[in-house]
PDB file of N, CA, C and O in Angstrom:
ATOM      1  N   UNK A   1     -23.310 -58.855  -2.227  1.00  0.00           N
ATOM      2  CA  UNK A   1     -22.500 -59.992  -2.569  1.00  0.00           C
ATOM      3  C   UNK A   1     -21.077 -59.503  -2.800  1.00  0.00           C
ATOM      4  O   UNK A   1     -20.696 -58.565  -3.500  1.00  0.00           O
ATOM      5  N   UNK A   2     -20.559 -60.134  -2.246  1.00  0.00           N
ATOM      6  CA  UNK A   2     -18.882 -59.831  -2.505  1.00  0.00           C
ATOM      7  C   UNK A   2     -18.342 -60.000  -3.693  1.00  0.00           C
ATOM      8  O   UNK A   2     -18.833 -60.739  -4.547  1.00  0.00           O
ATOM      9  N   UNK A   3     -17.196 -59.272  -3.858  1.00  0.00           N
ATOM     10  CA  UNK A   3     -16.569 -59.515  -5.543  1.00  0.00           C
ATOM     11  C   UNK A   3     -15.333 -60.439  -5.089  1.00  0.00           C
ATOM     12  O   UNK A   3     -14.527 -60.135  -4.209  1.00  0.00           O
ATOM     13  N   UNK A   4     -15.328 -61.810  -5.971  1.00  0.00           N
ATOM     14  CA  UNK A   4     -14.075 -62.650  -5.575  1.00  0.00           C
ATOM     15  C   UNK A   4     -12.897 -62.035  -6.126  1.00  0.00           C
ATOM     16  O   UNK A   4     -11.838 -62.526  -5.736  1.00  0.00           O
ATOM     17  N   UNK A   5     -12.819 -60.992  -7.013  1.00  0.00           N
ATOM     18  CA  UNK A   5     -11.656 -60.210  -7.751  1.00  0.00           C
ATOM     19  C   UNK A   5     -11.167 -59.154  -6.569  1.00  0.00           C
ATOM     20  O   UNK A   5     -10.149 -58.592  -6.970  1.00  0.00           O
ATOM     21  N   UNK A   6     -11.489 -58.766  -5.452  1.00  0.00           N
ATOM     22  CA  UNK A   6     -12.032 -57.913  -5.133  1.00  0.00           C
ATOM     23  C   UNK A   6     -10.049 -58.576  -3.818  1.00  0.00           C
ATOM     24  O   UNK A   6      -8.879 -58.204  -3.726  1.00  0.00           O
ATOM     25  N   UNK A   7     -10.511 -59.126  -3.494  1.00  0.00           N
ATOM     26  CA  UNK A   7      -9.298 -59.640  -2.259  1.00  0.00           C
ATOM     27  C   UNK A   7      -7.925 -60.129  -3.402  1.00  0.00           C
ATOM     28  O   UNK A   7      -6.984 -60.412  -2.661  1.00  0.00           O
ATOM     29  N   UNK A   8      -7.607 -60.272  -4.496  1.00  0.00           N
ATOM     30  CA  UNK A   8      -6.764 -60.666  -5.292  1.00  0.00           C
ATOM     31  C   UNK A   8      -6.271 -58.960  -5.796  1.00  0.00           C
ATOM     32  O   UNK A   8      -5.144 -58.578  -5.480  1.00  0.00           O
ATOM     33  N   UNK A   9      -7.007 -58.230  -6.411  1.00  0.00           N
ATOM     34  CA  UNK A   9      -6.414 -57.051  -6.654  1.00  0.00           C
ATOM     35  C   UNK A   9      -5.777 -56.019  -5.738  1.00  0.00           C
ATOM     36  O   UNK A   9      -4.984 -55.144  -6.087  1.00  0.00           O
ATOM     37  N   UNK A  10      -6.288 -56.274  -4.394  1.00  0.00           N
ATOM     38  CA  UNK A  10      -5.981 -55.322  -3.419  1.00  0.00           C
ATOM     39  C   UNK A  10      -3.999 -56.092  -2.904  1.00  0.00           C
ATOM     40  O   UNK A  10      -3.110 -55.341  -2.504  1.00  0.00           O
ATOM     41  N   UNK A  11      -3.866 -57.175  -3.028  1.00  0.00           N
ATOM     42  CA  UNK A  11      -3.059 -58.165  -3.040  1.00  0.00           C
ATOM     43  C   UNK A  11      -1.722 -57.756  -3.869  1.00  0.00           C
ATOM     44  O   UNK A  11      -0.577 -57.821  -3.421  1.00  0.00           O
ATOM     45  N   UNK A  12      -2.174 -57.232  -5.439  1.00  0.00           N
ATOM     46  CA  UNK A  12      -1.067 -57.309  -6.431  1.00  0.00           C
ATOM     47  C   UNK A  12      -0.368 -55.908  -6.305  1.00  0.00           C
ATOM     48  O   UNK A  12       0.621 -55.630  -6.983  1.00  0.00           O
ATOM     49  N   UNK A  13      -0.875 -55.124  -5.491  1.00  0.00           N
ATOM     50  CA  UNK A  13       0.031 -53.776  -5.570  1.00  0.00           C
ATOM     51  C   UNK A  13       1.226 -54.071  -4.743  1.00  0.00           C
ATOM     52  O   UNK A  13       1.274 -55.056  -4.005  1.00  0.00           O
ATOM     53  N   UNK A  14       2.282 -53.134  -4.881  1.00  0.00           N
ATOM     54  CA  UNK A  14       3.213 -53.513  -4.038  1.00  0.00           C
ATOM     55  C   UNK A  14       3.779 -52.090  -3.725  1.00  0.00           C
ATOM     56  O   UNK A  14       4.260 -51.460  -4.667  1.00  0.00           O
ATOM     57  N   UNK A  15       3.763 -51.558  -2.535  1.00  0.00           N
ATOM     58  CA  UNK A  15       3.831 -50.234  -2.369  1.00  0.00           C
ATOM     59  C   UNK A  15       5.472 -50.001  -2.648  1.00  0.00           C
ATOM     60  O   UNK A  15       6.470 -50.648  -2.327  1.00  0.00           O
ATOM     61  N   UNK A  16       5.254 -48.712  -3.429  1.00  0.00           N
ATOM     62  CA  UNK A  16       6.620 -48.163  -3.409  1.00  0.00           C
ATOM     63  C   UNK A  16       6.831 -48.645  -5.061  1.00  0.00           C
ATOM     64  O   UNK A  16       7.871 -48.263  -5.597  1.00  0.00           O
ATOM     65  N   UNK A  17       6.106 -49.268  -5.673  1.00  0.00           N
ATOM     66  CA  UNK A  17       6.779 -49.684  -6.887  1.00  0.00           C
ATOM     67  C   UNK A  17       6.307 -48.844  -8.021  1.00  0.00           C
ATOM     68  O   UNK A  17       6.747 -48.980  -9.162  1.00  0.00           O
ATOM     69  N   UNK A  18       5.282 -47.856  -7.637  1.00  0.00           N
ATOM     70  CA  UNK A  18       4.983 -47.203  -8.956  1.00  0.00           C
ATOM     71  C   UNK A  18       5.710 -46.310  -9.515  1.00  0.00           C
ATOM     72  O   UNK A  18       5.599 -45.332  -8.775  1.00  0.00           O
ATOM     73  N   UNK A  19       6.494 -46.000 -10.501  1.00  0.00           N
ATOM     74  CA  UNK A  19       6.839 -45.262 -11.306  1.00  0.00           C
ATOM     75  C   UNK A  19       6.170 -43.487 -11.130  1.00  0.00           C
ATOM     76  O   UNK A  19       5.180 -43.229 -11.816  1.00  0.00           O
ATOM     77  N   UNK A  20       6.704 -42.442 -10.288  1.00  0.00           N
ATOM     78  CA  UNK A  20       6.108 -41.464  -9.977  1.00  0.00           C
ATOM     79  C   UNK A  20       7.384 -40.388 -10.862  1.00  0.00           C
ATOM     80  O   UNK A  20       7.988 -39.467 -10.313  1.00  0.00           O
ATOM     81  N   UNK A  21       7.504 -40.689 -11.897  1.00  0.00           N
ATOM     82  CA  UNK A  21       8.437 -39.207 -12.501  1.00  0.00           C
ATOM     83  C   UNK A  21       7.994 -38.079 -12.966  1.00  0.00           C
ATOM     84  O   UNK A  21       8.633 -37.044 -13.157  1.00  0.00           O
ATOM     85  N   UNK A  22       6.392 -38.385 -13.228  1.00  0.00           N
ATOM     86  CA  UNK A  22       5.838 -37.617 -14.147  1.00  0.00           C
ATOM     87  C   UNK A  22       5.281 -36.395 -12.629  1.00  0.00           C
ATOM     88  O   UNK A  22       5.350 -35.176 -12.467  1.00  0.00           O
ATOM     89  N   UNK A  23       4.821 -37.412 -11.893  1.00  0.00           N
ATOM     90  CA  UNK A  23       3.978 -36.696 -10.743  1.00  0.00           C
ATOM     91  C   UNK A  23       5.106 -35.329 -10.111  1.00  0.00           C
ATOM     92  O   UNK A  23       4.679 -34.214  -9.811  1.00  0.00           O
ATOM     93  N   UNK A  24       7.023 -35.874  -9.982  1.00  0.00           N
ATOM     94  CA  UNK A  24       7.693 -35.580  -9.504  1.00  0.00           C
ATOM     95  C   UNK A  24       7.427 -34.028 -10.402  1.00  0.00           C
ATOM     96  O   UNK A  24       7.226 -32.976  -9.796  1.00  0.00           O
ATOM     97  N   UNK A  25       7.462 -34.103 -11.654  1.00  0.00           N
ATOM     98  CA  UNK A  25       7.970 -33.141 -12.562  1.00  0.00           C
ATOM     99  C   UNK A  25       7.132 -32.349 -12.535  1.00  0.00           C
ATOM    100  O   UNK A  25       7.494 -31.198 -12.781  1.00  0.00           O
ATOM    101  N   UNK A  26       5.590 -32.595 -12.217  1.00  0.00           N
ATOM    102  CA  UNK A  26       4.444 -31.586 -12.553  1.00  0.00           C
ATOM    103  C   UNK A  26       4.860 -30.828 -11.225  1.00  0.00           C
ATOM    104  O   UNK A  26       4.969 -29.602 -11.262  1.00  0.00           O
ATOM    105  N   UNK A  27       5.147 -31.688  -9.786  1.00  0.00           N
ATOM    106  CA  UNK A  27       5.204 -30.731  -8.311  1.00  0.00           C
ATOM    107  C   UNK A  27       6.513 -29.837  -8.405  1.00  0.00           C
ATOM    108  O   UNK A  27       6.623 -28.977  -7.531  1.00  0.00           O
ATOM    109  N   UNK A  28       7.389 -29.921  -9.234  1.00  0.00           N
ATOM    110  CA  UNK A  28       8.436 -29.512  -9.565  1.00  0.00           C
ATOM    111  C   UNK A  28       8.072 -27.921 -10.669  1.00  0.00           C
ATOM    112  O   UNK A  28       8.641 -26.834 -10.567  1.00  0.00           O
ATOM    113  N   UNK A  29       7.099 -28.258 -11.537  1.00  0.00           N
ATOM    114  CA  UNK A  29       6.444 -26.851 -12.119  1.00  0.00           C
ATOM    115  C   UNK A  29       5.371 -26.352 -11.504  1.00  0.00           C
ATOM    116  O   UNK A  29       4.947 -25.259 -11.881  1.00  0.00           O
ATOM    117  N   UNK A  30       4.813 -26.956 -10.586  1.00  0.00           N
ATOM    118  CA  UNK A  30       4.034 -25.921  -9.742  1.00  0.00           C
ATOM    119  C   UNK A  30       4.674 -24.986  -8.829  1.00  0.00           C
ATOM    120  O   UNK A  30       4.256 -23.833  -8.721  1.00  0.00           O
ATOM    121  N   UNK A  31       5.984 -25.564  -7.956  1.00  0.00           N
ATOM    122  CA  UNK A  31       6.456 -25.122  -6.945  1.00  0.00           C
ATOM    123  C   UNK A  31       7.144 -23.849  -7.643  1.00  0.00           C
ATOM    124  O   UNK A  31       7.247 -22.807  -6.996  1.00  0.00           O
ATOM    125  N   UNK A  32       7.700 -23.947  -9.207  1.00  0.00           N
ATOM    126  CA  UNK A  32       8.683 -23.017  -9.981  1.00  0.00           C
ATOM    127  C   UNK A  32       7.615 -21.800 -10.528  1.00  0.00           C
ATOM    128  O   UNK A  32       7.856 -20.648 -10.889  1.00  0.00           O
ATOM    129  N   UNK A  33       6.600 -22.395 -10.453  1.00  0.00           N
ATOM    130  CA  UNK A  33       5.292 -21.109 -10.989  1.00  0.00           C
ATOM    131  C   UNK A  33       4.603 -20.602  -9.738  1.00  0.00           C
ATOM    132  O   UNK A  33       4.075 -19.494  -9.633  1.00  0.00           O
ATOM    133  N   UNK A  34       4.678 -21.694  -8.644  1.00  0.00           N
ATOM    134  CA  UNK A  34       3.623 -20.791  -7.332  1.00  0.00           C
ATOM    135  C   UNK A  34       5.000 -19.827  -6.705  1.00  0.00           C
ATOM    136  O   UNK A  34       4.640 -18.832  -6.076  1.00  0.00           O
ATOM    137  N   UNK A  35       6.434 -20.025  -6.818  1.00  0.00           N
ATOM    138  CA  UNK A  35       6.970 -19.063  -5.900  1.00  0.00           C
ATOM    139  C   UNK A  35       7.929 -17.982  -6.899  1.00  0.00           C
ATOM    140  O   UNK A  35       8.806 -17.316  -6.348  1.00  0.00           O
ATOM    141  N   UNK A  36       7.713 -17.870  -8.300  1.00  0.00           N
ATOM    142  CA  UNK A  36       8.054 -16.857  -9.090  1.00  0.00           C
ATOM    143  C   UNK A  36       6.830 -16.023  -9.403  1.00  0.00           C
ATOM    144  O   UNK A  36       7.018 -14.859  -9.756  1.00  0.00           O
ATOM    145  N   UNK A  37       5.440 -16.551  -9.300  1.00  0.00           N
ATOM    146  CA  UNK A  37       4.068 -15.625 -10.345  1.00  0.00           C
ATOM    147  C   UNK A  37       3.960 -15.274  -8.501  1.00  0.00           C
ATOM    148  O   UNK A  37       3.466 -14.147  -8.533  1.00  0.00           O
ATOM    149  N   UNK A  38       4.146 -15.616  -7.006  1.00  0.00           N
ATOM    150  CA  UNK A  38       4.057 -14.986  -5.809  1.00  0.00           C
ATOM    151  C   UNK A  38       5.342 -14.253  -6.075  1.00  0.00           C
ATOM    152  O   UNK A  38       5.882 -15.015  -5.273  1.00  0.00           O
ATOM    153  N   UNK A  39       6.302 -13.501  -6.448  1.00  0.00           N
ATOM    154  CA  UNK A  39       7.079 -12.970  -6.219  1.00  0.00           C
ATOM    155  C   UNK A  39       6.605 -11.738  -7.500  1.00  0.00           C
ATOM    156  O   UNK A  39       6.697 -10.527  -7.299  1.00  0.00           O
ATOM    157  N   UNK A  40       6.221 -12.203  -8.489  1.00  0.00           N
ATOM    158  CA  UNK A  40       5.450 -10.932  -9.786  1.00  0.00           C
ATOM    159  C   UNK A  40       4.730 -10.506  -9.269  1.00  0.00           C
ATOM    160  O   UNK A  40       4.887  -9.286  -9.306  1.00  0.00           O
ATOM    161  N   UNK A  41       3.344 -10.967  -8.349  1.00  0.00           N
ATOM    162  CA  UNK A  41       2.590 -10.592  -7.418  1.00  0.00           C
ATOM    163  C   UNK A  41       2.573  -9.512  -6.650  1.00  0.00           C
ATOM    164  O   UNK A  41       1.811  -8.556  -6.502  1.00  0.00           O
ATOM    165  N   UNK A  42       3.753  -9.930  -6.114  1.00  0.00           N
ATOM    166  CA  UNK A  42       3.824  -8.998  -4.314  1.00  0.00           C
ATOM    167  C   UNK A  42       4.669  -7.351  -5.256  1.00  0.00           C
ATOM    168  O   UNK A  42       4.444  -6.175  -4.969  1.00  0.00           O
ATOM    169  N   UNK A  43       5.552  -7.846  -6.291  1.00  0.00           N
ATOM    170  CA  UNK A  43       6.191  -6.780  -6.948  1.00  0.00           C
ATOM    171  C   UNK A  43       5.084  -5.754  -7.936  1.00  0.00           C
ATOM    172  O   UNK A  43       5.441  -4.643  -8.329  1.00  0.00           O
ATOM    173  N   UNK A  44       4.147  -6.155  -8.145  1.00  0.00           N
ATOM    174  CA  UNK A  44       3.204  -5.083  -8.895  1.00  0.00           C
ATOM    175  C   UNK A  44       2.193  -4.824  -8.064  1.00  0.00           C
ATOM    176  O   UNK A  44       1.529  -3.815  -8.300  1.00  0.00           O
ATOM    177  N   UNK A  45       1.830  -5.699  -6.863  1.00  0.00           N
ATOM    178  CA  UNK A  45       1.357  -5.111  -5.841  1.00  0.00           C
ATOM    179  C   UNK A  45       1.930  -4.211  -4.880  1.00  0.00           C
ATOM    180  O   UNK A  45       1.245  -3.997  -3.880  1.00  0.00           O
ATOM    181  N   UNK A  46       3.006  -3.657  -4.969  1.00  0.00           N
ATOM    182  CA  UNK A  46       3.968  -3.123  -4.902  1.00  0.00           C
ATOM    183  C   UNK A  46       4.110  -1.712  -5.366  1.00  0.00           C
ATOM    184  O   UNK A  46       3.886  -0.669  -4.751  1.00  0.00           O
ATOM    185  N   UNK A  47       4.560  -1.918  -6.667  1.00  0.00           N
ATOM    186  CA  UNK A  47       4.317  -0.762  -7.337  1.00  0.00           C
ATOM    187  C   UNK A  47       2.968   0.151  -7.798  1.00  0.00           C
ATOM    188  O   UNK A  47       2.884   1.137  -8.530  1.00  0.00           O
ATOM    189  N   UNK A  48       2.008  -0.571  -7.087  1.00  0.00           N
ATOM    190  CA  UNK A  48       0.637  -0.200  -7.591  1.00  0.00           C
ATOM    191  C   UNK A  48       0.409   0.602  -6.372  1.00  0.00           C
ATOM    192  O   UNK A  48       0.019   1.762  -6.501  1.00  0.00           O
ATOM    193  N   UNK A  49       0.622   0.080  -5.159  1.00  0.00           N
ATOM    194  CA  UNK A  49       0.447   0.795  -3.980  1.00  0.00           C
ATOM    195  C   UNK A  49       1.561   1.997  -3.375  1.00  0.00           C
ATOM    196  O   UNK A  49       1.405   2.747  -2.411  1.00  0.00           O
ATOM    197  N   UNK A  50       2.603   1.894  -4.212  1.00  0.00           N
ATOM    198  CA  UNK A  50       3.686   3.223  -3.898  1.00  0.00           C
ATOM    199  C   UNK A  50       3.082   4.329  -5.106  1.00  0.00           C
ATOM    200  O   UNK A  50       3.258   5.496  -4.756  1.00  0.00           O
ATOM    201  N   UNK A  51       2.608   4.224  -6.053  1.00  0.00           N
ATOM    202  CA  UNK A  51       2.508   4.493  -7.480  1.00  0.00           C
ATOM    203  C   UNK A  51       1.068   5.601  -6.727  1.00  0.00           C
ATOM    204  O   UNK A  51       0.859   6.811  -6.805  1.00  0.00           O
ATOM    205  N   UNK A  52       0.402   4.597  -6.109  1.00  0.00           N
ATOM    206  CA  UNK A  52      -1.638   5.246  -6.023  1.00  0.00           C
ATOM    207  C   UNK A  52      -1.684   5.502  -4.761  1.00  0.00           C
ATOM    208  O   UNK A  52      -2.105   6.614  -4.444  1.00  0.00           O
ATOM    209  N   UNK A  53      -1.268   4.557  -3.695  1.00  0.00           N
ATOM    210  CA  UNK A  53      -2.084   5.012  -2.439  1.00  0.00           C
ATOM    211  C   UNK A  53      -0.866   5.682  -2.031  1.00  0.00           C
ATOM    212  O   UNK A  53      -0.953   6.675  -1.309  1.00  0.00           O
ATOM    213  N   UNK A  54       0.435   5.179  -2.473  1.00  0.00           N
ATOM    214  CA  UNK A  54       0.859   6.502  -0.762  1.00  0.00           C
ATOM    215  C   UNK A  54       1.263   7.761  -1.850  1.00  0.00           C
ATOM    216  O   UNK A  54       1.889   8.685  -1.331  1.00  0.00           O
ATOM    217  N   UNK A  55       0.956   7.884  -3.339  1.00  0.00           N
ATOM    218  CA  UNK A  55       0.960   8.954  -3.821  1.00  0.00           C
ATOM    219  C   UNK A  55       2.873   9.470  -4.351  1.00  0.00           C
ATOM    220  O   UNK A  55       3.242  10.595  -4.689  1.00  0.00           O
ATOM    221  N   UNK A  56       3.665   8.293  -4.251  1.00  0.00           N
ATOM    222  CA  UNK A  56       5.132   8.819  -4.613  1.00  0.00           C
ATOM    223  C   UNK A  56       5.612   9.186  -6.154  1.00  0.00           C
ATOM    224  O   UNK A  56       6.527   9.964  -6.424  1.00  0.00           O
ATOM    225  N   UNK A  57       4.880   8.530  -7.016  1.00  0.00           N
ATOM    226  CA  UNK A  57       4.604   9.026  -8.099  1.00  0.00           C
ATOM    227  C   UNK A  57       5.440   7.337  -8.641  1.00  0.00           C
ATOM    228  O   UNK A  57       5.857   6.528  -7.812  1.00  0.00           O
ATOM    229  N   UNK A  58       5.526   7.121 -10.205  1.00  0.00           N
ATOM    230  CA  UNK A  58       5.521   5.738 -10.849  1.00  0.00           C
ATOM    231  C   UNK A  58       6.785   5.611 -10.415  1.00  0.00           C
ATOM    232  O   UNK A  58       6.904   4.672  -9.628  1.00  0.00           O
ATOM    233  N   UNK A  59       7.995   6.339 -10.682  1.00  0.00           N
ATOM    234  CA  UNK A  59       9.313   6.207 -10.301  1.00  0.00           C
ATOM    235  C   UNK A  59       9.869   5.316  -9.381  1.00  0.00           C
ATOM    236  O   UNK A  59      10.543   4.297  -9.533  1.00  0.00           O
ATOM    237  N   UNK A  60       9.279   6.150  -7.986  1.00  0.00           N
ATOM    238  CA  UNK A  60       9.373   5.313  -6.690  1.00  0.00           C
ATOM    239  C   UNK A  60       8.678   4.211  -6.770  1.00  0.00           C
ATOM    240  O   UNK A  60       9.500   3.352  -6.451  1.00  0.00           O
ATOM    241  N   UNK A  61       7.666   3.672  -6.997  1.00  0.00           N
ATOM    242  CA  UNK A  61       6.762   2.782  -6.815  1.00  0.00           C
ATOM    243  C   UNK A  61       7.583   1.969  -7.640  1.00  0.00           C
ATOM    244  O   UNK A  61       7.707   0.898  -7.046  1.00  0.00           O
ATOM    245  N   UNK A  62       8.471   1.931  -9.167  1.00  0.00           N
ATOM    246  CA  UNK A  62       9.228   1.045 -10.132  1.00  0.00           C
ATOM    247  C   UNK A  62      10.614   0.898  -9.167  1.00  0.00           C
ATOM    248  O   UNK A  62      11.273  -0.142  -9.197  1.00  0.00           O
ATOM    249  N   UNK A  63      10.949   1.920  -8.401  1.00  0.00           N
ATOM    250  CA  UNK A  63      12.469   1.488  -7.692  1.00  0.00           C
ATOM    251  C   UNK A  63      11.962   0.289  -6.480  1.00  0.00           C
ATOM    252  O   UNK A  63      12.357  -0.865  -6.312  1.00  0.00           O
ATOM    253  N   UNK A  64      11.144   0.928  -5.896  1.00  0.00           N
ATOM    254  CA  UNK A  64      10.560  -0.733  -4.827  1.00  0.00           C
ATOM    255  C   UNK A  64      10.126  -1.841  -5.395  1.00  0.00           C
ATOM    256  O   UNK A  64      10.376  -2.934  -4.887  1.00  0.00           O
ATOM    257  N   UNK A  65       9.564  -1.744  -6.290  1.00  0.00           N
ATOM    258  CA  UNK A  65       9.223  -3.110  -7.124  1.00  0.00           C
ATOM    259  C   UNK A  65      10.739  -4.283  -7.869  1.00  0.00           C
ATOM    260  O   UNK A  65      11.015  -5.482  -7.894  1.00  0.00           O
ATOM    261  N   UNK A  66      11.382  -2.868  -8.401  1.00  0.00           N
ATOM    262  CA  UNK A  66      12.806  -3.781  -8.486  1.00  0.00           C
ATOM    263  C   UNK A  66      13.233  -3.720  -7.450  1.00  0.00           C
ATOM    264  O   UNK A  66      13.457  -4.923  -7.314  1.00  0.00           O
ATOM    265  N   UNK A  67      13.601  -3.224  -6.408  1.00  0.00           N
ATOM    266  CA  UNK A  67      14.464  -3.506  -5.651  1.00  0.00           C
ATOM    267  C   UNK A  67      13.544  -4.802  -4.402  1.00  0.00           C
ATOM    268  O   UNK A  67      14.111  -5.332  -3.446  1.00  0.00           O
ATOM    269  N   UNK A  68      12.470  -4.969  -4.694  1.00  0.00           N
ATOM    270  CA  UNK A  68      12.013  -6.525  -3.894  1.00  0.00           C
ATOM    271  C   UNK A  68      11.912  -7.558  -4.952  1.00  0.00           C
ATOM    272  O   UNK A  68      11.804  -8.759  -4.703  1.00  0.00           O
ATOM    273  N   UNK A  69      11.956  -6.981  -6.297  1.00  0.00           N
ATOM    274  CA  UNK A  69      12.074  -8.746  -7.011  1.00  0.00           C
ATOM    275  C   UNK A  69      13.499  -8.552  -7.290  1.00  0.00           C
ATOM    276  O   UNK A  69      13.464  -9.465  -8.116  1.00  0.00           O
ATOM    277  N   UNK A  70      14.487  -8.247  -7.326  1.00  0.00           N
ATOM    278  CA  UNK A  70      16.129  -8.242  -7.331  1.00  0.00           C
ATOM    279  C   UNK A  70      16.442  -9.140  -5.980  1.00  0.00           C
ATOM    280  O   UNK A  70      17.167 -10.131  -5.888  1.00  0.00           O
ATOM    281  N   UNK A  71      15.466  -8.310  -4.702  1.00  0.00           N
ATOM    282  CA  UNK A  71      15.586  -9.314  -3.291  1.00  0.00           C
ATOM    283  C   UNK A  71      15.109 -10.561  -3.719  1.00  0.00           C
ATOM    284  O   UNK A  71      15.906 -11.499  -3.708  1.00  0.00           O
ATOM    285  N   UNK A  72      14.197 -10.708  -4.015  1.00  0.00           N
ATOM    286  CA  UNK A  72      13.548 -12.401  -4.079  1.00  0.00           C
ATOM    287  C   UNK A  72      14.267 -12.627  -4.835  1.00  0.00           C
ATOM    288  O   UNK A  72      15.149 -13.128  -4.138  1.00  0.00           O
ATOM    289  N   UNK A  73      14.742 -12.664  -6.141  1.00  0.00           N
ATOM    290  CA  UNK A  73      15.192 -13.653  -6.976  1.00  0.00           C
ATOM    291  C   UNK A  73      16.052 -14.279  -6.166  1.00  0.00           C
ATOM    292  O   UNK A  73      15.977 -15.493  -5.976  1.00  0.00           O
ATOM    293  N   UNK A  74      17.352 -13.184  -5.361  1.00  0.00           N
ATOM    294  CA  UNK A  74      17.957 -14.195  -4.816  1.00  0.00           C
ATOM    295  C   UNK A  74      18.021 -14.835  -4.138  1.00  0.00           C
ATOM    296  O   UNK A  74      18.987 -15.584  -3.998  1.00  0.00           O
ATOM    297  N   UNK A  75      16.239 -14.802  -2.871  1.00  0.00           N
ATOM    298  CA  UNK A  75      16.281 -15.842  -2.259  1.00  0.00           C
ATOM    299  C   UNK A  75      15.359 -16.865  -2.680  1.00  0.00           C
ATOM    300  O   UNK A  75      15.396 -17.959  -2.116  1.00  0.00           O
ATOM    301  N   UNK A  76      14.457 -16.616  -3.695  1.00  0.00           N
ATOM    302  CA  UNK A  76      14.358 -17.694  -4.307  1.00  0.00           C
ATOM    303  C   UNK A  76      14.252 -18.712  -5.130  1.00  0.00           C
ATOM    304  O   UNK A  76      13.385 -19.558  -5.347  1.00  0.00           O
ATOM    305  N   UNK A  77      16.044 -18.304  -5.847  1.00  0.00           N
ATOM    306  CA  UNK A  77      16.363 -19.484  -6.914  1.00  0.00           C
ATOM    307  C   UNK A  77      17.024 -19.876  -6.090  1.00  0.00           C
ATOM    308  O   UNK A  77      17.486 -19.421  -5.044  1.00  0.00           O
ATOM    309  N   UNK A  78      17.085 -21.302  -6.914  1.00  0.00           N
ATOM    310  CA  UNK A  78      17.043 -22.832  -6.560  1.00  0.00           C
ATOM    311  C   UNK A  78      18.745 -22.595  -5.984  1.00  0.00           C
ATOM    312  O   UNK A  78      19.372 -21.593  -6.328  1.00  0.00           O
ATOM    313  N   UNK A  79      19.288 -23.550  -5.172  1.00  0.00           N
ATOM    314  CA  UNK A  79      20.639 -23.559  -4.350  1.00  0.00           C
ATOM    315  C   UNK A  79      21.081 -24.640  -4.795  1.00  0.00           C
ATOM    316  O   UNK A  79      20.304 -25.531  -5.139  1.00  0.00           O
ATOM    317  N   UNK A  80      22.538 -24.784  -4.883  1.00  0.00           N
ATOM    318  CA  UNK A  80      22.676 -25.695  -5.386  1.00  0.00           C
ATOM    319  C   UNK A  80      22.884 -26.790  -4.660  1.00  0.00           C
ATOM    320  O   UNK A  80      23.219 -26.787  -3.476  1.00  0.00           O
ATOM    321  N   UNK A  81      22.537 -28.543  -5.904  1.00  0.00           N
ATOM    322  CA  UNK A  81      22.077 -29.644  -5.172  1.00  0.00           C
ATOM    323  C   UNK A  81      20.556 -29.628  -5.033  1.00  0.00           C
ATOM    324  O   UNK A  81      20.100 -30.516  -4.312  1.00  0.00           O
ATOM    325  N   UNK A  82      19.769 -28.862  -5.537  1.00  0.00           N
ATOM    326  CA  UNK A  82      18.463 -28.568  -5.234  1.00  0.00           C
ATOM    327  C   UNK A  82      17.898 -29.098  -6.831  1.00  0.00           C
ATOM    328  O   UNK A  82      18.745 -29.146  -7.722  1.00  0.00           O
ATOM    329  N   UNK A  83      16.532 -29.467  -7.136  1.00  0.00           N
ATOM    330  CA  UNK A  83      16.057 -29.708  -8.010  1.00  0.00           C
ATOM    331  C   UNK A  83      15.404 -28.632  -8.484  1.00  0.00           C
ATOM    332  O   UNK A  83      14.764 -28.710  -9.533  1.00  0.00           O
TER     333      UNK A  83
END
């Protein structure tokens, strides 16, 4: 049996009118945590593998690690005009 509520509610939305600031702000702290904790990432994965496998000792393995998150930061903070 059909619901007579059922063709009236589908009716009252009106696309485009919902209020999305909150949604904006959460994709806005994911995007600021998935491409800074991928940039901590690749940098102690980094230093873990100059440090152990190719054997350069902690030094080297800490100069490549800064010197690729010194690279990323600056390519990826925000530009300006950017949110």
């Amino acid at each position: 049996m059909a619901d007579p509520h059922a063709d009236t509610a589908s009716q009252d939305y009106v696309h485009g009118s919902m209020e999305i600031s909150e949604q904006v702000s959460t994709w806005h702290l994911f995007m600021f945590l998935a491409k800074w904790g991928s940039l901590a990432t690749a940098a102690v994965l980094l230093l873990l593998t100059v440090w152990f496998a190719v054997g350069a000792g902690f030094i080297a393995g800490l100069i490549s690690a800064v010197v690729l998150y010194v690279a990323g930061f600056f390519v990826l903070r925000s530009k300006p005009g950017q949110h």
